[in-house]
Coordinates of C-alpha atoms (C1' of nucleotides) in Angstrom, one line a residue:
Chain A
X1 CA -36.8 -115.1 122.1
X2 CA -38.6 -117.1 124.9
X3 CA -40.2 -119.3 122.5
X4 CA -38.5 -123.2 123.0
X5 CA -36.8 -123.4 126.5
X6 CA -36.3 -127.0 125.7
X7 CA -33.8 -129.1 124.8
X8 CA -32.8 -130.1 121.2
X9 CA -32.3 -133.3 121.0
X10 CA -33.6 -135.3 117.4
X11 CA -32.4 -133.8 114.4
X12 CA -35.4 -132.0 114.0
X13 CA -35.2 -130.1 116.8
X14 CA -32.3 -129.4 116.6
X15 CA -32.6 -128.2 112.8
X16 CA -35.2 -125.7 114.1
X17 CA -33.3 -124.5 116.6
X18 CA -30.2 -123.5 114.4
X19 CA -32.9 -121.9 112.2
X20 CA -34.0 -119.5 115.1
X21 CA -30.2 -118.7 115.9
X22 CA -30.2 -117.8 112.0
X23 CA -33.2 -115.5 111.4
X24 CA -32.6 -113.6 114.9
X25 CA -28.6 -113.5 112.9
X26 CA -30.8 -112.3 110.3
X27 CA -32.4 -109.7 112.6
X28 CA -29.1 -108.6 114.1
X29 CA -27.3 -108.2 111.3
X30 CA -29.7 -105.9 110.0
X31 CA -30.0 -103.9 112.7
X32 CA -26.4 -103.3 113.3
X33 CA -24.4 -104.6 110.2
X34 CA -21.2 -107.2 109.7
X35 CA -18.8 -104.7 111.9
X36 CA -21.1 -104.5 114.7
X37 CA -22.2 -107.7 114.9
X38 CA -21.1 -109.8 117.8
X39 CA -21.7 -113.9 118.8
X40 CA -22.9 -112.5 122.7
X41 CA -25.2 -110.3 121.4
X42 CA -26.4 -112.6 119.3
X43 CA -26.4 -115.4 121.5
X44 CA -29.2 -112.5 124.6
X45 CA -31.2 -111.9 121.0
X46 CA -31.5 -115.6 120.7
X47 CA -31.7 -116.4 124.6
X48 CA -29.2 -118.7 125.1
X49 CA -25.7 -118.4 126.0
X50 CA -22.9 -118.1 123.7
X51 CA -21.7 -120.9 124.0
X52 CA -24.7 -122.9 122.8
X53 CA -23.8 -120.9 119.6
X54 CA -20.8 -123.0 119.0
X55 CA -22.9 -126.3 118.7
X56 CA -24.5 -125.0 115.9
X57 CA -22.2 -123.0 114.4
X58 CA -18.3 -123.6 114.0
X59 CA -17.2 -119.8 113.6
X60 CA -18.8 -116.5 113.4
X61 CA -18.4 -116.8 109.4
X62 CA -19.7 -119.8 109.2
X63 CA -22.7 -118.0 110.3
X64 CA -22.6 -115.5 108.2
X65 CA -21.7 -118.1 104.9
X66 CA -25.5 -119.7 106.1
X67 CA -26.8 -116.0 105.9
X68 CA -25.6 -115.8 102.5
X69 CA -26.6 -119.1 100.9
X70 CA -30.2 -118.0 102.3
X71 CA -30.2 -114.7 101.3
X72 CA -28.5 -116.0 97.5
X73 CA -31.7 -118.2 97.0
X74 CA -33.9 -115.6 98.7
X75 CA -33.2 -113.3 95.8
X76 CA -32.8 -115.4 93.0
X77 CA -36.6 -116.2 93.7
X78 CA -38.2 -112.9 94.2
X79 CA -35.7 -112.5 90.5
X80 CA -37.1 -114.7 88.7
X81 CA -40.7 -114.6 90.4
X82 CA -40.4 -111.1 88.1
X83 CA -39.1 -112.0 85.1
X84 CA -41.5 -111.8 82.2
X85 CA -41.6 -113.9 79.3
X86 CA -39.4 -111.2 77.2
X87 CA -37.9 -107.7 78.7
X88 CA -35.8 -105.2 77.4
X89 CA -32.1 -105.4 78.6
X90 CA -32.9 -102.4 80.6
X91 CA -36.1 -104.0 82.4
X92 CA -33.9 -106.8 82.9
X93 CA -31.0 -105.4 84.6
X94 CA -32.9 -103.1 86.3
X95 CA -35.7 -105.7 88.2
X96 CA -32.4 -107.5 89.0
X97 CA -30.8 -104.5 90.8
X98 CA -34.0 -103.7 92.5
X99 CA -34.8 -107.0 93.4
X100 CA -30.8 -107.4 95.1
X101 CA -30.8 -104.0 97.1
X102 CA -34.0 -105.0 98.2
X103 CA -33.2 -108.1 100.0
X104 CA -31.3 -106.1 103.8
X105 CA -28.6 -109.1 103.7
X106 CA -27.8 -110.2 100.6
X107 CA -25.1 -107.4 98.8
X108 CA -23.6 -106.9 102.1
X109 CA -22.8 -110.3 103.1
X110 CA -21.7 -110.8 98.4
X111 CA -19.3 -108.1 99.1
X112 CA -17.2 -109.8 102.0
X113 CA -17.5 -113.0 100.6
X114 CA -14.7 -114.3 99.3
X115 CA -12.1 -111.3 101.5
X116 CA -13.3 -112.0 105.0
X117 CA -16.4 -114.8 104.8
X118 CA -14.6 -117.5 103.5
X119 CA -11.5 -117.5 105.1
X120 CA -12.5 -118.8 108.1
X121 CA -15.4 -121.1 107.4
X122 CA -14.7 -125.5 107.1
X123 CA -13.7 -126.4 103.4
X124 CA -17.1 -128.8 103.6
X125 CA -18.9 -125.6 104.0
X126 CA -16.9 -123.7 101.3
X127 CA -17.6 -126.4 98.7
X128 CA -21.7 -126.8 100.1
X129 CA -21.6 -122.5 99.9
X130 CA -20.2 -123.1 96.2
X131 CA -22.8 -126.0 95.1
X132 CA -25.5 -123.9 96.1
X133 CA -23.7 -120.6 94.3
X134 CA -23.4 -123.1 91.1
X135 CA -27.5 -124.2 91.4
X136 CA -29.0 -120.5 91.5
X137 CA -26.5 -119.8 88.4
X138 CA -27.5 -122.8 86.3
X139 CA -31.3 -121.7 87.1
X140 CA -31.5 -117.8 87.0
X141 CA -29.8 -119.1 83.4
X142 CA -32.0 -120.5 82.3
X143 CA -34.8 -118.2 82.8
X144 CA -32.5 -115.5 81.5
X145 CA -32.0 -116.8 77.9
X146 CA -35.0 -116.5 76.7
X147 CA -35.8 -113.1 78.0
X148 CA -32.9 -112.2 76.3
X149 CA -32.9 -114.1 73.3
X150 CA -29.3 -115.5 74.2
X151 CA -27.9 -118.9 74.2
X152 CA -27.0 -121.0 77.2
X153 CA -23.5 -119.8 77.6
X154 CA -24.5 -116.6 77.0
X155 CA -26.7 -116.1 79.1
X156 CA -24.4 -118.8 82.1
X157 CA -22.2 -115.8 81.6
X158 CA -24.0 -112.6 82.1
X159 CA -25.8 -114.0 84.7
X160 CA -21.8 -114.8 86.6
X161 CA -21.0 -111.3 85.2
X162 CA -23.7 -109.1 86.7
X163 CA -22.5 -110.6 89.8
X164 CA -19.7 -108.7 89.6
X165 CA -20.9 -106.2 88.5
X166 CA -22.8 -105.8 91.3
X167 CA -20.4 -106.0 94.1
X168 CA -18.5 -103.7 91.8
X169 CA -21.5 -101.0 91.4
X170 CA -22.4 -101.3 94.6
X171 CA -19.9 -100.3 96.6
X172 CA -20.5 -96.3 96.9
X173 CA -23.5 -97.6 98.9
X174 CA -21.4 -99.1 101.7
X175 CA -20.0 -95.5 102.1
X176 CA -20.9 -93.9 106.1
X177 CA -23.7 -91.9 105.7
X178 CA -22.5 -88.2 105.3
X179 CA -26.1 -86.4 106.8
X180 CA -25.6 -83.8 108.5
X181 CA -21.4 -83.4 107.7
X182 CA -20.6 -80.6 105.4
X183 CA -19.3 -81.8 102.7
X184 CA -17.6 -79.5 99.9
X185 CA -19.1 -79.5 96.6
X186 CA -16.4 -81.2 94.6
X187 CA -16.5 -83.9 97.2
X188 CA -20.1 -84.1 96.7
X189 CA -20.1 -84.2 93.2
X190 CA -17.7 -87.2 93.4
X191 CA -20.6 -89.0 95.4
X192 CA -23.1 -88.6 93.3
X193 CA -21.3 -89.2 90.1
X194 CA -20.8 -92.9 91.7
X195 CA -24.7 -93.6 92.3
X196 CA -25.1 -97.4 92.0
X197 CA -28.4 -97.8 90.3
X198 CA -26.2 -95.9 87.6
X199 CA -23.5 -97.0 87.5
X200 CA -25.1 -100.5 87.8
X201 CA -27.4 -100.3 84.8
X202 CA -25.6 -98.6 82.3
X203 CA -23.0 -100.9 82.2
X204 CA -25.1 -104.2 83.3
X205 CA -26.7 -102.9 78.9
X206 CA -23.4 -102.2 77.8
X207 CA -22.3 -106.0 79.3
X208 CA -24.7 -107.5 77.7
X209 CA -24.8 -105.9 73.8
X210 CA -21.3 -106.8 74.6
X211 CA -21.8 -110.1 75.1
X212 CA -25.3 -110.8 72.2
X213 CA -22.7 -109.3 69.7
X214 CA -19.7 -111.0 70.1
X215 CA -20.1 -114.3 67.7
X216 CA -19.7 -117.4 70.0
X217 CA -16.5 -118.8 68.9
X218 CA -14.0 -116.3 70.0
X219 CA -12.9 -116.3 72.9
X220 CA -9.4 -115.1 73.6
X221 CA -7.1 -114.6 71.7
Chain B
X1 CA 13.5 -100.9 113.3
X2 CA 16.9 -99.1 114.8
X3 CA 17.3 -96.7 112.7
X4 CA 16.2 -93.0 114.7
X5 CA 15.8 -93.6 118.6
X6 CA 16.0 -90.0 118.4
X7 CA 13.0 -87.6 119.6
X8 CA 10.6 -86.1 116.5
X9 CA 10.0 -82.6 117.5
X10 CA 9.5 -80.5 114.7
X11 CA 7.4 -80.8 112.2
X12 CA 9.9 -82.5 109.8
X13 CA 11.2 -85.1 112.0
X14 CA 7.7 -86.0 112.9
X15 CA 6.7 -86.5 109.5
X16 CA 9.5 -88.8 109.1
X17 CA 8.4 -90.3 111.7
X18 CA 4.9 -91.1 110.3
X19 CA 6.0 -92.4 107.2
X20 CA 8.3 -94.6 108.6
X21 CA 5.2 -95.8 110.6
X22 CA 3.5 -95.8 107.2
X23 CA 6.4 -97.5 105.6
X24 CA 6.5 -100.4 108.3
X25 CA 2.6 -100.6 107.7
X26 CA 2.8 -101.5 104.3
X27 CA 5.6 -104.3 104.8
X28 CA 3.3 -105.5 107.2
X29 CA 0.1 -105.8 105.6
X30 CA 2.4 -107.1 102.7
X31 CA 3.4 -110.3 105.1
X32 CA -0.1 -110.9 107.1
X33 CA -3.2 -108.7 105.5
X34 CA -5.9 -106.9 106.3
X35 CA -7.4 -109.4 108.2
X36 CA -3.9 -110.6 110.4
X37 CA -2.9 -107.2 110.0
X38 CA -2.2 -105.4 113.8
X39 CA -1.3 -102.4 115.9
X40 CA 0.9 -104.0 118.1
X41 CA 2.7 -105.9 115.8
X42 CA 3.1 -102.7 113.7
X43 CA 4.4 -101.0 116.4
X44 CA 7.2 -104.0 117.5
X45 CA 7.7 -103.5 114.3
X46 CA 8.6 -100.1 113.9
X47 CA 10.1 -100.3 117.3
X48 CA 8.0 -97.8 119.3
X49 CA 5.3 -99.2 121.6
X50 CA 1.3 -99.0 120.9
X51 CA 0.6 -95.8 122.3
X52 CA 3.3 -94.1 120.2
X53 CA 0.8 -95.0 117.2
X54 CA -2.1 -92.9 118.1
X55 CA 0.4 -90.2 118.5
X56 CA 0.8 -89.7 114.3
X57 CA -2.8 -91.8 113.1
X58 CA -6.3 -91.2 115.3
X59 CA -6.9 -95.3 114.4
X60 CA -6.0 -98.2 112.3
X61 CA -8.8 -97.7 109.5
X62 CA -6.4 -94.0 109.0
X63 CA -3.6 -96.2 108.9
X64 CA -4.8 -98.2 105.7
X65 CA -6.8 -94.8 104.5
X66 CA -3.4 -93.6 104.0
X67 CA -2.1 -96.3 102.6
X68 CA -4.6 -96.8 100.1
X69 CA -3.8 -93.2 99.0
X70 CA -0.1 -93.3 98.6
X71 CA -1.3 -97.1 96.7
X72 CA -3.4 -94.8 94.4
X73 CA -0.8 -92.2 93.8
X74 CA 1.9 -95.3 93.3
X75 CA -0.3 -97.1 91.0
X76 CA -1.5 -94.1 88.8
X77 CA 2.1 -93.0 88.4
X78 CA 2.7 -96.3 87.1
X79 CA -0.3 -96.6 84.6
X80 CA 0.6 -93.0 83.4
X81 CA 3.8 -94.1 82.3
X82 CA 3.0 -97.1 80.7
X83 CA 0.6 -95.4 78.1
X84 CA 1.8 -95.2 74.8
X85 CA 0.7 -92.4 71.9
X86 CA -2.6 -94.5 70.9
X87 CA -3.2 -98.8 72.4
X88 CA -5.8 -101.2 71.3
X89 CA -9.1 -101.0 73.6
X90 CA -7.3 -104.2 74.6
X91 CA -3.7 -103.6 75.5
X92 CA -5.0 -100.7 77.1
X93 CA -7.6 -102.3 79.3
X94 CA -4.8 -105.0 79.6
X95 CA -2.0 -103.0 81.2
X96 CA -4.4 -101.5 83.7
X97 CA -4.9 -105.1 84.6
X98 CA -1.6 -105.8 85.1
X99 CA -0.4 -102.6 86.8
X100 CA -3.2 -101.9 89.0
X101 CA -2.5 -106.3 90.8
X102 CA 2.0 -105.7 90.6
X103 CA 1.0 -103.9 93.6
X104 CA 0.4 -105.4 96.4
X105 CA -1.7 -103.2 98.8
X106 CA -3.4 -101.6 96.2
X107 CA -6.4 -103.9 95.3
X108 CA -6.7 -105.5 98.8
X109 CA -7.2 -102.1 100.3
X110 CA -9.3 -100.8 97.2
X111 CA -11.9 -103.6 98.2
X112 CA -11.6 -102.4 101.7
X113 CA -12.1 -99.1 101.1
X114 CA -15.9 -98.1 101.6
X115 CA -17.3 -100.6 103.8
X116 CA -14.8 -101.1 106.1
X117 CA -11.5 -98.4 106.2
X118 CA -14.2 -95.6 105.6
X119 CA -16.2 -96.1 108.8
X120 CA -13.2 -95.4 111.1
X121 CA -11.6 -92.5 109.7
X122 CA -11.7 -89.0 110.7
X123 CA -14.4 -86.1 107.8
X124 CA -11.6 -84.5 107.4
X125 CA -9.1 -87.8 106.2
X126 CA -12.1 -89.0 103.8
X127 CA -12.2 -85.6 102.4
X128 CA -8.7 -85.6 102.0
X129 CA -8.9 -89.0 100.7
X130 CA -12.1 -88.5 98.2
X131 CA -9.8 -85.3 96.9
X132 CA -6.8 -87.1 95.9
X133 CA -8.9 -89.4 94.4
X134 CA -10.5 -86.8 92.6
X135 CA -7.0 -85.9 91.3
X136 CA -6.1 -88.9 90.2
X137 CA -9.3 -89.5 88.2
X138 CA -8.7 -86.7 86.3
X139 CA -5.1 -86.9 86.1
X140 CA -5.7 -90.3 84.3
X141 CA -8.6 -89.2 82.6
X142 CA -6.7 -86.7 81.2
X143 CA -3.9 -89.4 79.6
X144 CA -6.1 -91.8 78.8
X145 CA -9.0 -90.1 76.6
X146 CA -6.0 -89.0 73.3
X147 CA -5.0 -93.3 73.6
X148 CA -8.3 -94.2 73.1
X149 CA -9.9 -91.9 71.1
X150 CA -12.4 -90.4 73.6
X151 CA -13.9 -86.8 74.3
X152 CA -13.0 -86.3 78.2
X153 CA -16.7 -87.3 79.9
X154 CA -15.7 -90.1 78.0
X155 CA -12.8 -90.5 79.5
X156 CA -13.9 -89.3 82.3
X157 CA -17.1 -91.9 82.5
X158 CA -14.5 -95.0 81.9
X159 CA -12.2 -94.5 84.3
X160 CA -14.7 -94.5 86.7
X161 CA -16.3 -97.3 86.0
X162 CA -12.3 -99.5 85.3
X163 CA -12.6 -98.4 89.7
X164 CA -15.9 -100.3 89.7
X165 CA -14.9 -103.0 88.1
X166 CA -11.2 -103.7 89.5
X167 CA -12.8 -104.2 92.6
X168 CA -16.1 -106.6 91.6
X169 CA -13.2 -108.9 89.3
X170 CA -11.0 -109.1 91.4
X171 CA -12.9 -110.5 93.9
X172 CA -11.7 -113.9 93.0
X173 CA -8.7 -113.3 93.6
X174 CA -9.5 -112.4 97.3
X175 CA -10.6 -116.5 98.1
X176 CA -8.4 -118.5 100.5
X177 CA -6.7 -120.4 98.5
X178 CA -7.2 -123.7 98.7
X179 CA -4.1 -125.9 97.5
X180 CA -3.8 -129.0 99.2
X181 CA -7.3 -129.4 99.6
X182 CA -9.6 -131.4 97.4
X183 CA -12.1 -129.8 95.9
X184 CA -14.4 -131.8 93.7
X185 CA -14.5 -130.7 90.2
X186 CA -17.6 -129.1 89.3
X187 CA -16.7 -126.7 92.3
X188 CA -13.7 -126.2 91.1
X189 CA -14.6 -126.1 86.9
X190 CA -16.9 -122.7 89.2
X191 CA -13.6 -120.9 90.9
X192 CA -11.3 -121.2 87.7
X193 CA -14.6 -119.7 85.0
X194 CA -14.3 -116.3 87.5
X195 CA -10.8 -115.7 86.8
X196 CA -10.3 -112.0 87.4
X197 CA -7.8 -111.3 84.5
X198 CA -10.4 -112.8 82.0
X199 CA -13.5 -111.2 83.3
X200 CA -11.8 -107.7 84.0
X201 CA -10.4 -107.2 80.3
X202 CA -13.3 -108.7 78.2
X203 CA -15.9 -106.9 80.4
X204 CA -13.4 -103.5 80.1
X205 CA -13.5 -103.5 76.6
X206 CA -17.2 -103.9 76.0
X207 CA -17.4 -101.3 78.2
X208 CA -15.1 -99.0 76.5
X209 CA -16.9 -99.9 73.1
X210 CA -20.2 -98.9 74.5
X211 CA -18.8 -95.8 76.0
X212 CA -17.9 -95.0 72.5
X213 CA -20.6 -95.8 70.7
X214 CA -23.2 -93.9 72.8
X215 CA -23.7 -90.9 71.2
X216 CA -22.8 -87.9 73.8
X217 CA -26.4 -86.7 74.3
X218 CA -28.6 -89.7 75.5
X219 CA -27.5 -90.2 79.9
X220 CA -30.9 -91.1 81.1
X221 CA -34.1 -91.6 80.1
Chain C
dT1 C1' -41.4 -146.0 139.1
dT2 C1' -36.3 -145.8 139.9
dT3 C1' -32.1 -145.7 138.0
dT4 C1' -28.5 -145.4 134.4
dT5 C1' -26.3 -143.5 130.7
dT6 C1' -26.6 -139.3 126.7
dA7 C1' -25.1 -134.8 125.1
dA8 C1' -27.6 -130.1 125.4
dA9 C1' -26.6 -126.3 127.2
dT10 C1' -24.1 -123.7 130.2
dG11 C1' -20.6 -120.1 132.4
dA12 C1' -15.9 -119.5 133.3
dC13 C1' -12.3 -119.1 131.3
dT14 C1' -8.8 -117.3 127.8
dG15 C1' -5.9 -114.9 124.7
dC16 C1' -6.1 -111.0 121.3
dG17 C1' -7.4 -106.6 119.2
dG18 C1' -7.8 -101.5 119.8
dG19 C1' -7.3 -97.9 122.2
dT20 C1' -6.4 -94.8 126.4
dC21 C1' -4.1 -92.0 129.6
dA22 C1' -1.5 -90.3 133.8
dT23 C1' 3.2 -90.9 134.2
dT24 C1' 8.6 -90.3 132.6
dA25 C1' 11.5 -88.5 130.1
dA26 C1' 14.7 -86.1 126.2
dA27 C1' 15.2 -81.5 124.1
dT28 C1' 14.7 -76.8 124.2
dA29 C1' 14.5 -72.3 126.1
dA30 C1' 15.4 -69.6 130.0
Chain D
dT1 C1' 21.9 -75.0 136.0
dT2 C1' 17.0 -75.2 135.9
dA3 C1' 12.5 -75.1 133.9
dT4 C1' 9.2 -76.3 130.9
dT5 C1' 7.4 -78.5 126.9
dT6 C1' 6.1 -82.7 124.6
dA7 C1' 7.5 -87.6 122.7
dA8 C1' 7.0 -91.7 124.4
dT9 C1' 6.2 -95.1 127.4
dG10 C1' 3.3 -98.9 129.3
dA11 C1' -0.1 -100.3 131.9
dC12 C1' -4.3 -100.5 132.0
dC13 C1' -9.6 -101.2 130.0
dC14 C1' -13.1 -103.0 127.5
dG15 C1' -15.1 -106.3 124.1
dC16 C1' -14.3 -109.6 121.0
dA17 C1' -13.9 -115.1 119.4
dG18 C1' -13.7 -119.1 120.7
dT19 C1' -12.7 -123.1 124.1
dC20 C1' -14.0 -126.7 128.0
dA21 C1' -15.3 -129.0 132.3
dT22 C1' -19.2 -129.1 134.5
dT23 C1' -23.9 -129.5 135.2
dT24 C1' -28.7 -130.9 134.4
dA25 C1' -32.6 -132.2 131.4
dA26 C1' -34.4 -136.0 128.8
dA27 C1' -34.3 -140.5 127.0
dA28 C1' -33.5 -145.4 127.8
dA29 C1' -32.6 -149.7 130.5
dA30 C1' -33.4 -151.5 134.7

DNA sequence: TTTTTTAAATGACTGCGGGTCATTAAATAA
DNA sequence: TTATTTAATGACCCGCAGTCATTTAAAAAA
């Protein structure tokens, strides 16, 4: 807040202003979550009026889609940095899981991507987002192949499948926090049994085994 | 609409009215989806005024949670009916996938359960819902064990994991329909590669193999 | 320097959403 | 027939996403 009060006239200035909004959005999102996020509050945080936000983003979801794109890139860099020359399957998936959760925005946005965010976004933005995704998958797959001794197509399949599993496994983490409530033992036991870390790591390992085991020719039948 | 205009005085009548609302909600949901669903429109469909709905449900999400509970029970019955004495892993997961998708409400509600629905619901309703879930898991696991030659704890783990995978795999189906839009080939190829059926069945089989292979003693380390 | 032009920023506005509550009236009990 | 209960009503509140005619800061032209 209270940084630039000048009007953004050049493309550079506009780009900078846009990023200012995104930074504030990231902060607002981390504070109130997806459902609590409002454009009016975001505007206050940026220090502009609500209408100004719509000069830079067509809809609220365009903000989220951009945040998602940025968080995907950000996470993939962190993850790639932590990859070693050779890792066990378990180390690989643990690193993937840990880095993904460490980013405050990535998982919550990924969770809502298809069924909420993509539904109020221009086709151009959607295509751009998918292209960004393709690029990240390719990059991750390229780096993954040697680490896990997979060929290229196996590696691509693995990376895509990890995304699927990550969304499914981390569902449990999105439940309302029940701290201070008295939960019956049977229900508490159920909740405990859905520890996202356990579920992700265990099944990710099973899937890697499955991918590695299958001979490349068989796909359907 | 225009069935019962009498006031609901007895518990039975109130229960009936409640179910009338739920039936209309199911219809409304199937027509407009989660985001398009509104209490005002639901009221019109039921033939009452909006405030009346709040005599029977505390919040909009209580309606959804109840619909989810009912859809879970409904689907599990259909699925259990289709189980044979002995099936291949692939037949089992295909049946699971097909029956789950055939129910119009189950997947869309399951997708939103933890991060949306559960966040605006009373603790009592949440506990009741979890109890219902536990019961269905137990029932499904009991029936699954002999079909796939698993022991009880393997079978419970399998059923729970199928839920996780189902949510992750069907994400792609929730994307906006891009019919009539011209999508670049690279993006279209990406979308095609996320066929939920392929992903679910392939990885479900891998997970079953993994569960069956692991000796029962090893869990963590 | 002064005037004109451009477009970033504004803020009042619309419509719709979930949810509330004092009032009304239908059914039951007295 | 009258009194009591409570299901149902509908007007109401507030916050939301998104719009647009108007304002005004800054660049371009004079």
